[in-house]
Amino acid sequence: MHDDRTLVEARLRRVLDERIRPAVYPESVPLEAAVWHAPGEPVPVAEGLAAEPEPIEVGARWGAPWGTSWFRVTGTVPEAWAGRTVEALLDLGFDENMPGFQCEGLVYRPDGTPVKGLNPRNQWVRIGAPVAGGEEVRLHIEAASNPVILDYHPFRPTWLGDKDTAGQEPQYTLTRMDLAVFDQSVWQLVLDLEVLGELMAELPVDSARRHDILRAVERALDAVDLQDVNGTADRARERLAGVLSAPAVPSAHRISAVGHAHIDSAWLWPLRETVRKVARTTSNMTALIEDEPEFVFAMSQAQQWAWVKEHRPEVWARVKKAVAEGRFVPAGGMWVESDTNMPGSEAMARQFVHGKRFFLDEFGIENEEAWLPDTFGFAAGLPQIIKAAGSKWLLTQKISWSQTNTFPHHTFHWEGIDGTRIFTHFPPVDTYNCSMKGSEIAHAARNFKDKGRARHSLAPTGWGDGGGGTTREMVAKAARLRDLEGSATVVWETPRAFFEKAEAEYPEPPVWVGELYLELHRATLTSQAKTKQGNRRSEHLLREAELWAATAAVRAGFPYPYEELDRIWKTVLLHQFHDILPGSSIAWVHREARATYERVAAELTALIEGAQRALAGEGTTPLVFNAAPHPRHGVPAGGAATPAEAGATTLASREDGGFTLDNGLLRITVDARGLVVSAYDRDADREAVAPGRAANLLQLHPDFPNMWDAWDVDSFYRNTVTDLTDAESVTAGEDGTSVRIVRGFGSSRVTQRLSLPPGERRLLIDTEVDWHETEKFLKLAFPLDLHAERYASETQFGHVFRPTHTNTSWEAAKFEACNHRFVHLEEPGWGVAVVNDSTYGHDVTRTVRTDGDRGTTTSVRVSLLRAPRFPDPETDQGVHRFRHALVLGASVADAVREGWRINLPERHTTGARDVAPLVTVDDDAVVLTAVKLADDGSGDVIARFHEAHGARARATLTAGFDLADVTVTDLLERPLPDAPAPGVDGERIDVRLRPFELMTLRLRRRGDGR
């Protein structure tokens, strides 16, 4: 038999494109269109509906960047169309290849009822099925002219990312405003042929099934009269019925399709536009649920649900109805799909507290899965946080983006730093925007790495990033793939249904221990430094506000600010979204974030000061409030007292123009270049700086990654480096005990202050950078005389170890990594910590010296600033201030303590009395991360703590009040019935903790009325 396969396949493509798809709408008439352009920010729906529009013709330009235009379309259904299905086709100027990244609209009826969203893959609105003929049509479209930021030539700098710089040039051309007849038979034929054609392309060329499909397609095409497609579509479909009804083989891979619309809470659009994106998408999905009885849609991010409830109550009513039917599913149980590397311990916990509580309060639904398809890697402390929130599963897809190594599993147990294991799934479809293409379904089946042991995977299905969701075409394709020979099987299911099946069939999956490091997007640990600094500062201010407000409530009747703290926490959690905190959003987003963090800081500072005044009383006694979890200078952790004297520091000039700082514990030598050439630990008789090297060394690299400018730093950046050793001045500080260094380079300027506090084993480095470079990467280097094969980085509720070597490609890929407050390296008996107040990115490398002592130099470099030009062309331009400390002779315990200390400086005030802590712990290894009042308003005290050193701990907590009873709870402050009860003796509570174990206690006060 002659091989005409390619001939038939080419025929299928052309006939589909040029004859069959156009015949879906065989007749149309134009609608009349008029438009009103809102003068500024989006207006309320009632105002948009009431506005008087001006006529606009198809072909006219409309829509300044970030504008809102209200279109009114009117017309009459022709009498001749009676009995037929009619739809409005509303094309605002869409590019079908860019759903979610351009203009969008939400269609309303004249009474303000939302109908559905418009986007490039969803341009229709059903008028009637069937129509009677003669109906008057009147629709309103709230159209957002969001500019295209990520264009066909991606990563080019653009000023469109902020309304203040975007200009007024119209962005779009009105393309189509019609009423049209919708031919259901032709539409179904299109889907038949698409599914079979896509499946055929994935089957082996020599397979019988492929050729069976080929011949059936050929017969169908023969049955189509190209001059009468609408009249012959049913005949063509009949010739496809046989191959479409052939069942899948019993061993076929099984896919749980979950309707999905990954909506970035901010990215290439501002937060206010996400509010509208969510409304459009949820309108579409509730409409699709009504039309498709098997379809199930899942939406994560409680914040986005809250936006619908607040801003679109009509849509919210439809959402609640669909939730009650089990068809519209709250997923994930987090406030937003946050970054998980940089949020601190409590913040990561509160993502689940506020997310899960929202779904419980609104729907009575307990989420058991974490849903983070697009997050840029996962910190090793996350598994126990998920479990402590009452959840047990995790879904993500992003690890498939890793550039160097292919992750070996799709379904597995992920073990965190404390030993907690979470059942985890990576969808092998390798996208969180699956569209039910045959290539996607076939890839999922081929790619699934757990064949032979499991056969289930999940496919999040729908247009995402900018929203849009699942389309009727995707649902129709899934129906054909439910049980089709040659394909994986597809069934719509909830995330819970998938995980229950997957866990049941794979009871002993492989285990992955430690962080899930994404070998990509490493620069998100550094980009937009002020956003990161605002997050870090807000986290610690929230700790202080809760601690002092709770203490003042118990001791002085201070009104605990429940509502204010709840609102501020949600604001901070929102800004931990995985394109805000990582610094990968447009300029508008980060400009607003900076302003938001300033407001948060002012409000929290006022709360803190009010509580401290209530505690200290009126008086003139000098007091220091210590919010850190460890005592310092005689001031207890979580209390206030007059600090003890701490000795003195001397500053001496050197002949070379440098200085020596000495406090009796450490001696720091600074040369005439302002570099630390010696950091000597007197007690240990040990030099920290590697021979011939200098610390406090600023290094500048070129930084122009191959893609994803704000997200990525590629390894080749290290090939070129400039050491910034020239100093304009190195002088004594005004206080007479510090060194001031000024440097200029490029268009930028750095001012540093080096100080050695009395009685402390840390060199403080305050750095101010007036940064005006572009496409550069600034590092602060500490080359240390240490032989260490691994180092510790703080993460949520503990620390993670990473190797200093690059034995394998897995280790080499971690050339930029995340830490919270500290990085720690040690040889047995002596170590060094580098602590920080607001930076996250760093690298650690090691070399062996080839001369002299042939020892090992291990270098820690802190990442300070970058200067990518996309998506924000002025990323990080301006003045930045950082604080770091080099801690000598440091154990992990010292690193933990100093990390807290640098982030929670003492607050000096005057008052009448000392303040005893509300809760104390007798073991420094047990760190209180939160002391607060219970969220339920009961007045109970909540104490959350963890073992921080990586060893077993037995500690005693003491309540600073009359204690009635103690309950072990989850993160949501609910009793854990299976948890061992701690020993209680009066106000003393004995606890035992595994390494890095997290525990939450509810402490009921005696005499609180219960």
PDB file of N, CA and C in Angstrom, residues 468-528:
ATOM      1  N   GLY A 468      -8.249  33.427  32.992  1.00  0.00           N
ATOM      2  CA  GLY A 468      -9.030  32.988  31.841  1.00  0.00           C
ATOM      3  C   GLY A 468      -9.720  31.675  32.132  1.00  0.00           C
ATOM      4  N   GLY A 469      -8.936  30.690  32.569  1.00  0.00           N
ATOM      5  CA  GLY A 469      -9.515  29.427  32.990  1.00  0.00           C
ATOM      6  C   GLY A 469      -9.790  28.467  31.862  1.00  0.00           C
ATOM      7  N   THR A 470     -10.620  27.493  32.149  1.00  0.00           N
ATOM      8  CA  THR A 470     -10.930  26.411  31.232  1.00  0.00           C
ATOM      9  C   THR A 470     -11.949  26.896  30.201  1.00  0.00           C
ATOM     10  N   THR A 471     -11.845  26.406  28.986  1.00  0.00           N
ATOM     11  CA  THR A 471     -12.793  26.756  27.931  1.00  0.00           C
ATOM     12  C   THR A 471     -13.691  25.580  27.606  1.00  0.00           C
ATOM     13  N   ARG A 472     -14.786  25.871  26.904  1.00  0.00           N
ATOM     14  CA  ARG A 472     -15.683  24.793  26.511  1.00  0.00           C
ATOM     15  C   ARG A 472     -15.000  23.830  25.552  1.00  0.00           C
ATOM     16  N   GLU A 473     -14.031  24.321  24.796  1.00  0.00           N
ATOM     17  CA  GLU A 473     -13.290  23.437  23.903  1.00  0.00           C
ATOM     18  C   GLU A 473     -12.457  22.428  24.685  1.00  0.00           C
ATOM     19  N   MET A 474     -11.843  22.872  25.782  1.00  0.00           N
ATOM     20  CA  MET A 474     -11.067  21.947  26.615  1.00  0.00           C
ATOM     21  C   MET A 474     -11.967  20.876  27.216  1.00  0.00           C
ATOM     22  N   VAL A 475     -13.143  21.281  27.661  1.00  0.00           N
ATOM     23  CA  VAL A 475     -14.079  20.313  28.238  1.00  0.00           C
ATOM     24  C   VAL A 475     -14.516  19.304  27.177  1.00  0.00           C
ATOM     25  N   ALA A 476     -14.762  19.787  25.969  1.00  0.00           N
ATOM     26  CA  ALA A 476     -15.177  18.884  24.893  1.00  0.00           C
ATOM     27  C   ALA A 476     -14.059  17.911  24.530  1.00  0.00           C
ATOM     28  N   LYS A 477     -12.833  18.376  24.530  1.00  0.00           N
ATOM     29  CA  LYS A 477     -11.710  17.479  24.253  1.00  0.00           C
ATOM     30  C   LYS A 477     -11.579  16.432  25.353  1.00  0.00           C
ATOM     31  N   ALA A 478     -11.710  16.861  26.590  1.00  0.00           N
ATOM     32  CA  ALA A 478     -11.599  15.921  27.702  1.00  0.00           C
ATOM     33  C   ALA A 478     -12.663  14.837  27.608  1.00  0.00           C
ATOM     34  N   ALA A 479     -13.852  15.207  27.164  1.00  0.00           N
ATOM     35  CA  ALA A 479     -14.912  14.206  27.018  1.00  0.00           C
ATOM     36  C   ALA A 479     -14.525  13.133  26.007  1.00  0.00           C
ATOM     37  N   ARG A 480     -13.865  13.534  24.947  1.00  0.00           N
ATOM     38  CA  ARG A 480     -13.437  12.565  23.930  1.00  0.00           C
ATOM     39  C   ARG A 480     -12.273  11.707  24.425  1.00  0.00           C
ATOM     40  N   LEU A 481     -11.510  12.247  25.366  1.00  0.00           N
ATOM     41  CA  LEU A 481     -10.344  11.527  25.878  1.00  0.00           C
ATOM     42  C   LEU A 481     -10.665  10.707  27.128  1.00  0.00           C
ATOM     43  N   ARG A 482     -11.901  10.668  27.501  1.00  0.00           N
ATOM     44  CA  ARG A 482     -12.266   9.938  28.716  1.00  0.00           C
ATOM     45  C   ARG A 482     -11.893   8.465  28.619  1.00  0.00           C
ATOM     46  N   ASP A 483     -12.058   7.897  27.443  1.00  0.00           N
ATOM     47  CA  ASP A 483     -11.774   6.463  27.275  1.00  0.00           C
ATOM     48  C   ASP A 483     -11.505   6.226  25.797  1.00  0.00           C
ATOM     49  N   LEU A 484     -10.305   6.604  25.349  1.00  0.00           N
ATOM     50  CA  LEU A 484      -9.984   6.615  23.917  1.00  0.00           C
ATOM     51  C   LEU A 484      -8.706   5.827  23.661  1.00  0.00           C
ATOM     52  N   GLU A 485      -8.784   4.858  22.771  1.00  0.00           N
ATOM     53  CA  GLU A 485      -7.637   4.017  22.456  1.00  0.00           C
ATOM     54  C   GLU A 485      -6.461   4.864  21.968  1.00  0.00           C
ATOM     55  N   GLY A 486      -5.293   4.549  22.502  1.00  0.00           N
ATOM     56  CA  GLY A 486      -4.071   5.242  22.118  1.00  0.00           C
ATOM     57  C   GLY A 486      -3.737   6.433  22.995  1.00  0.00           C
ATOM     58  N   SER A 487      -4.671   6.809  23.862  1.00  0.00           N
ATOM     59  CA  SER A 487      -4.476   7.991  24.701  1.00  0.00           C
ATOM     60  C   SER A 487      -4.537   7.608  26.163  1.00  0.00           C
ATOM     61  N   ALA A 488      -3.948   8.472  27.010  1.00  0.00           N
ATOM     62  CA  ALA A 488      -4.252   8.407  28.433  1.00  0.00           C
ATOM     63  C   ALA A 488      -5.727   8.727  28.626  1.00  0.00           C
ATOM     64  N   THR A 489      -6.313   8.221  29.687  1.00  0.00           N
ATOM     65  CA  THR A 489      -7.712   8.533  29.984  1.00  0.00           C
ATOM     66  C   THR A 489      -7.777   9.813  30.812  1.00  0.00           C
ATOM     67  N   VAL A 490      -8.853  10.576  30.617  1.00  0.00           N
ATOM     68  CA  VAL A 490      -9.009  11.869  31.272  1.00  0.00           C
ATOM     69  C   VAL A 490     -10.367  11.919  31.955  1.00  0.00           C
ATOM     70  N   VAL A 491     -10.363  12.268  33.241  1.00  0.00           N
ATOM     71  CA  VAL A 491     -11.591  12.413  34.017  1.00  0.00           C
ATOM     72  C   VAL A 491     -11.484  13.690  34.843  1.00  0.00           C
ATOM     73  N   TRP A 492     -12.566  14.477  34.876  1.00  0.00           N
ATOM     74  CA  TRP A 492     -12.586  15.663  35.731  1.00  0.00           C
ATOM     75  C   TRP A 492     -12.721  15.228  37.184  1.00  0.00           C
ATOM     76  N   GLU A 493     -11.808  15.694  38.029  1.00  0.00           N
ATOM     77  CA  GLU A 493     -11.838  15.329  39.437  1.00  0.00           C
ATOM     78  C   GLU A 493     -11.317  16.483  40.285  1.00  0.00           C
ATOM     79  N   THR A 494     -11.689  16.472  41.541  1.00  0.00           N
ATOM     80  CA  THR A 494     -11.168  17.459  42.482  1.00  0.00           C
ATOM     81  C   THR A 494      -9.731  17.089  42.870  1.00  0.00           C
ATOM     82  N   PRO A 495      -8.964  18.043  43.362  1.00  0.00           N
ATOM     83  CA  PRO A 495      -7.627  17.695  43.864  1.00  0.00           C
ATOM     84  C   PRO A 495      -7.674  16.620  44.937  1.00  0.00           C
ATOM     85  N   ARG A 496      -8.660  16.687  45.832  1.00  0.00           N
ATOM     86  CA  ARG A 496      -8.760  15.684  46.888  1.00  0.00           C
ATOM     87  C   ARG A 496      -8.962  14.294  46.287  1.00  0.00           C
ATOM     88  N   ALA A 497      -9.851  14.177  45.304  1.00  0.00           N
ATOM     89  CA  ALA A 497     -10.106  12.869  44.700  1.00  0.00           C
ATOM     90  C   ALA A 497      -8.846  12.320  44.054  1.00  0.00           C
ATOM     91  N   PHE A 498      -8.092  13.201  43.383  1.00  0.00           N
ATOM     92  CA  PHE A 498      -6.836  12.733  42.794  1.00  0.00           C
ATOM     93  C   PHE A 498      -5.880  12.233  43.863  1.00  0.00           C
ATOM     94  N   PHE A 499      -5.653  13.021  44.891  1.00  0.00           N
ATOM     95  CA  PHE A 499      -4.656  12.644  45.891  1.00  0.00           C
ATOM     96  C   PHE A 499      -5.064  11.368  46.630  1.00  0.00           C
ATOM     97  N   GLU A 500      -6.334  11.218  46.896  1.00  0.00           N
ATOM     98  CA  GLU A 500      -6.758   9.994  47.570  1.00  0.00           C
ATOM     99  C   GLU A 500      -6.469   8.769  46.718  1.00  0.00           C
ATOM    100  N   LYS A 501      -6.737   8.858  45.419  1.00  0.00           N
ATOM    101  CA  LYS A 501      -6.458   7.728  44.530  1.00  0.00           C
ATOM    102  C   LYS A 501      -4.955   7.500  44.394  1.00  0.00           C
ATOM    103  N   ALA A 502      -4.210   8.580  44.208  1.00  0.00           N
ATOM    104  CA  ALA A 502      -2.767   8.441  44.018  1.00  0.00           C
ATOM    105  C   ALA A 502      -2.103   7.864  45.256  1.00  0.00           C
ATOM    106  N   GLU A 503      -2.527   8.297  46.416  1.00  0.00           N
ATOM    107  CA  GLU A 503      -1.931   7.808  47.656  1.00  0.00           C
ATOM    108  C   GLU A 503      -2.293   6.347  47.896  1.00  0.00           C
ATOM    109  N   ALA A 504      -3.528   5.968  47.526  1.00  0.00           N
ATOM    110  CA  ALA A 504      -3.949   4.588  47.726  1.00  0.00           C
ATOM    111  C   ALA A 504      -3.186   3.618  46.827  1.00  0.00           C
ATOM    112  N   GLU A 505      -2.902   4.034  45.591  1.00  0.00           N
ATOM    113  CA  GLU A 505      -2.223   3.117  44.680  1.00  0.00           C
ATOM    114  C   GLU A 505      -0.709   3.110  44.884  1.00  0.00           C
ATOM    115  N   TYR A 506      -0.182   4.085  45.621  1.00  0.00           N
ATOM    116  CA  TYR A 506       1.277   4.217  45.759  1.00  0.00           C
ATOM    117  C   TYR A 506       1.602   4.423  47.238  1.00  0.00           C
ATOM    118  N   PRO A 507       1.358   3.417  48.067  1.00  0.00           N
ATOM    119  CA  PRO A 507       1.491   3.601  49.526  1.00  0.00           C
ATOM    120  C   PRO A 507       2.921   3.786  49.992  1.00  0.00           C
ATOM    121  N   GLU A 508       3.892   3.347  49.211  1.00  0.00           N
ATOM    122  CA  GLU A 508       5.290   3.506  49.606  1.00  0.00           C
ATOM    123  C   GLU A 508       6.089   4.155  48.476  1.00  0.00           C
ATOM    124  N   PRO A 509       5.819   5.418  48.212  1.00  0.00           N
ATOM    125  CA  PRO A 509       6.548   6.100  47.139  1.00  0.00           C
ATOM    126  C   PRO A 509       7.978   6.401  47.557  1.00  0.00           C
ATOM    127  N   PRO A 510       8.844   6.754  46.609  1.00  0.00           N
ATOM    128  CA  PRO A 510      10.210   7.138  46.963  1.00  0.00           C
ATOM    129  C   PRO A 510      10.218   8.402  47.812  1.00  0.00           C
ATOM    130  N   VAL A 511      11.341   8.657  48.468  1.00  0.00           N
ATOM    131  CA  VAL A 511      11.464   9.786  49.386  1.00  0.00           C
ATOM    132  C   VAL A 511      12.534  10.750  48.872  1.00  0.00           C
ATOM    133  N   TRP A 512      12.210  12.013  48.872  1.00  0.00           N
ATOM    134  CA  TRP A 512      13.184  13.076  48.595  1.00  0.00           C
ATOM    135  C   TRP A 512      13.381  13.860  49.878  1.00  0.00           C
ATOM    136  N   VAL A 513      14.636  13.978  50.329  1.00  0.00           N
ATOM    137  CA  VAL A 513      14.942  14.638  51.594  1.00  0.00           C
ATOM    138  C   VAL A 513      15.558  16.004  51.307  1.00  0.00           C
ATOM    139  N   GLY A 514      15.063  17.014  51.995  1.00  0.00           N
ATOM    140  CA  GLY A 514      15.656  18.345  51.898  1.00  0.00           C
ATOM    141  C   GLY A 514      14.909  19.249  50.946  1.00  0.00           C
ATOM    142  N   GLU A 515      15.486  20.411  50.684  1.00  0.00           N
ATOM    143  CA  GLU A 515      14.797  21.422  49.892  1.00  0.00           C
ATOM    144  C   GLU A 515      14.539  20.931  48.468  1.00  0.00           C
ATOM    145  N   LEU A 516      13.492  21.447  47.879  1.00  0.00           N
ATOM    146  CA  LEU A 516      13.206  21.245  46.458  1.00  0.00           C
ATOM    147  C   LEU A 516      13.711  22.498  45.748  1.00  0.00           C
ATOM    148  N   TYR A 517      14.976  22.422  45.356  1.00  0.00           N
ATOM    149  CA  TYR A 517      15.671  23.594  44.811  1.00  0.00           C
ATOM    150  C   TYR A 517      15.344  23.720  43.326  1.00  0.00           C
ATOM    151  N   LEU A 518      14.867  24.879  42.919  1.00  0.00           N
ATOM    152  CA  LEU A 518      14.618  25.140  41.497  1.00  0.00           C
ATOM    153  C   LEU A 518      15.898  25.647  40.852  1.00  0.00           C
ATOM    154  N   GLU A 519      16.383  24.905  39.860  1.00  0.00           N
ATOM    155  CA  GLU A 519      17.617  25.275  39.165  1.00  0.00           C
ATOM    156  C   GLU A 519      17.317  26.315  38.095  1.00  0.00           C
ATOM    157  N   LEU A 520      16.749  27.403  38.522  1.00  0.00           N
ATOM    158  CA  LEU A 520      16.323  28.507  37.668  1.00  0.00           C
ATOM    159  C   LEU A 520      15.834  29.612  38.594  1.00  0.00           C
ATOM    160  N   HIS A 521      15.691  30.808  38.075  1.00  0.00           N
ATOM    161  CA  HIS A 521      15.082  31.921  38.809  1.00  0.00           C
ATOM    162  C   HIS A 521      15.779  32.201  40.138  1.00  0.00           C
ATOM    163  N   ARG A 522      17.090  32.000  40.168  1.00  0.00           N
ATOM    164  CA  ARG A 522      17.837  32.204  41.412  1.00  0.00           C
ATOM    165  C   ARG A 522      17.943  33.671  41.792  1.00  0.00           C
ATOM    166  N   ALA A 523      17.868  34.550  40.810  1.00  0.00           N
ATOM    167  CA  ALA A 523      18.032  35.975  41.102  1.00  0.00           C
ATOM    168  C   ALA A 523      16.826  36.564  41.819  1.00  0.00           C
ATOM    169  N   THR A 524      15.728  35.799  41.898  1.00  0.00           N
ATOM    170  CA  THR A 524      14.578  36.303  42.654  1.00  0.00           C
ATOM    171  C   THR A 524      14.882  36.445  44.131  1.00  0.00           C
ATOM    172  N   LEU A 525      16.010  35.911  44.574  1.00  0.00           N
ATOM    173  CA  LEU A 525      16.429  36.088  45.961  1.00  0.00           C
ATOM    174  C   LEU A 525      17.028  37.465  46.213  1.00  0.00           C
ATOM    175  N   THR A 526      17.231  38.251  45.126  1.00  0.00           N
ATOM    176  CA  THR A 526      17.915  39.538  45.272  1.00  0.00           C
ATOM    177  C   THR A 526      17.164  40.697  44.618  1.00  0.00           C
ATOM    178  N   SER A 527      16.505  40.463  43.486  1.00  0.00           N
ATOM    179  CA  SER A 527      15.855  41.557  42.749  1.00  0.00           C
ATOM    180  C   SER A 527      14.855  42.302  43.638  1.00  0.00           C
ATOM    181  N   GLN A 528      14.766  43.612  43.415  1.00  0.00           N
ATOM    182  CA  GLN A 528      13.864  44.507  44.149  1.00  0.00           C
ATOM    183  C   GLN A 528      14.136  44.431  45.654  1.00  0.00           C
TER     184      GLN A 528
END
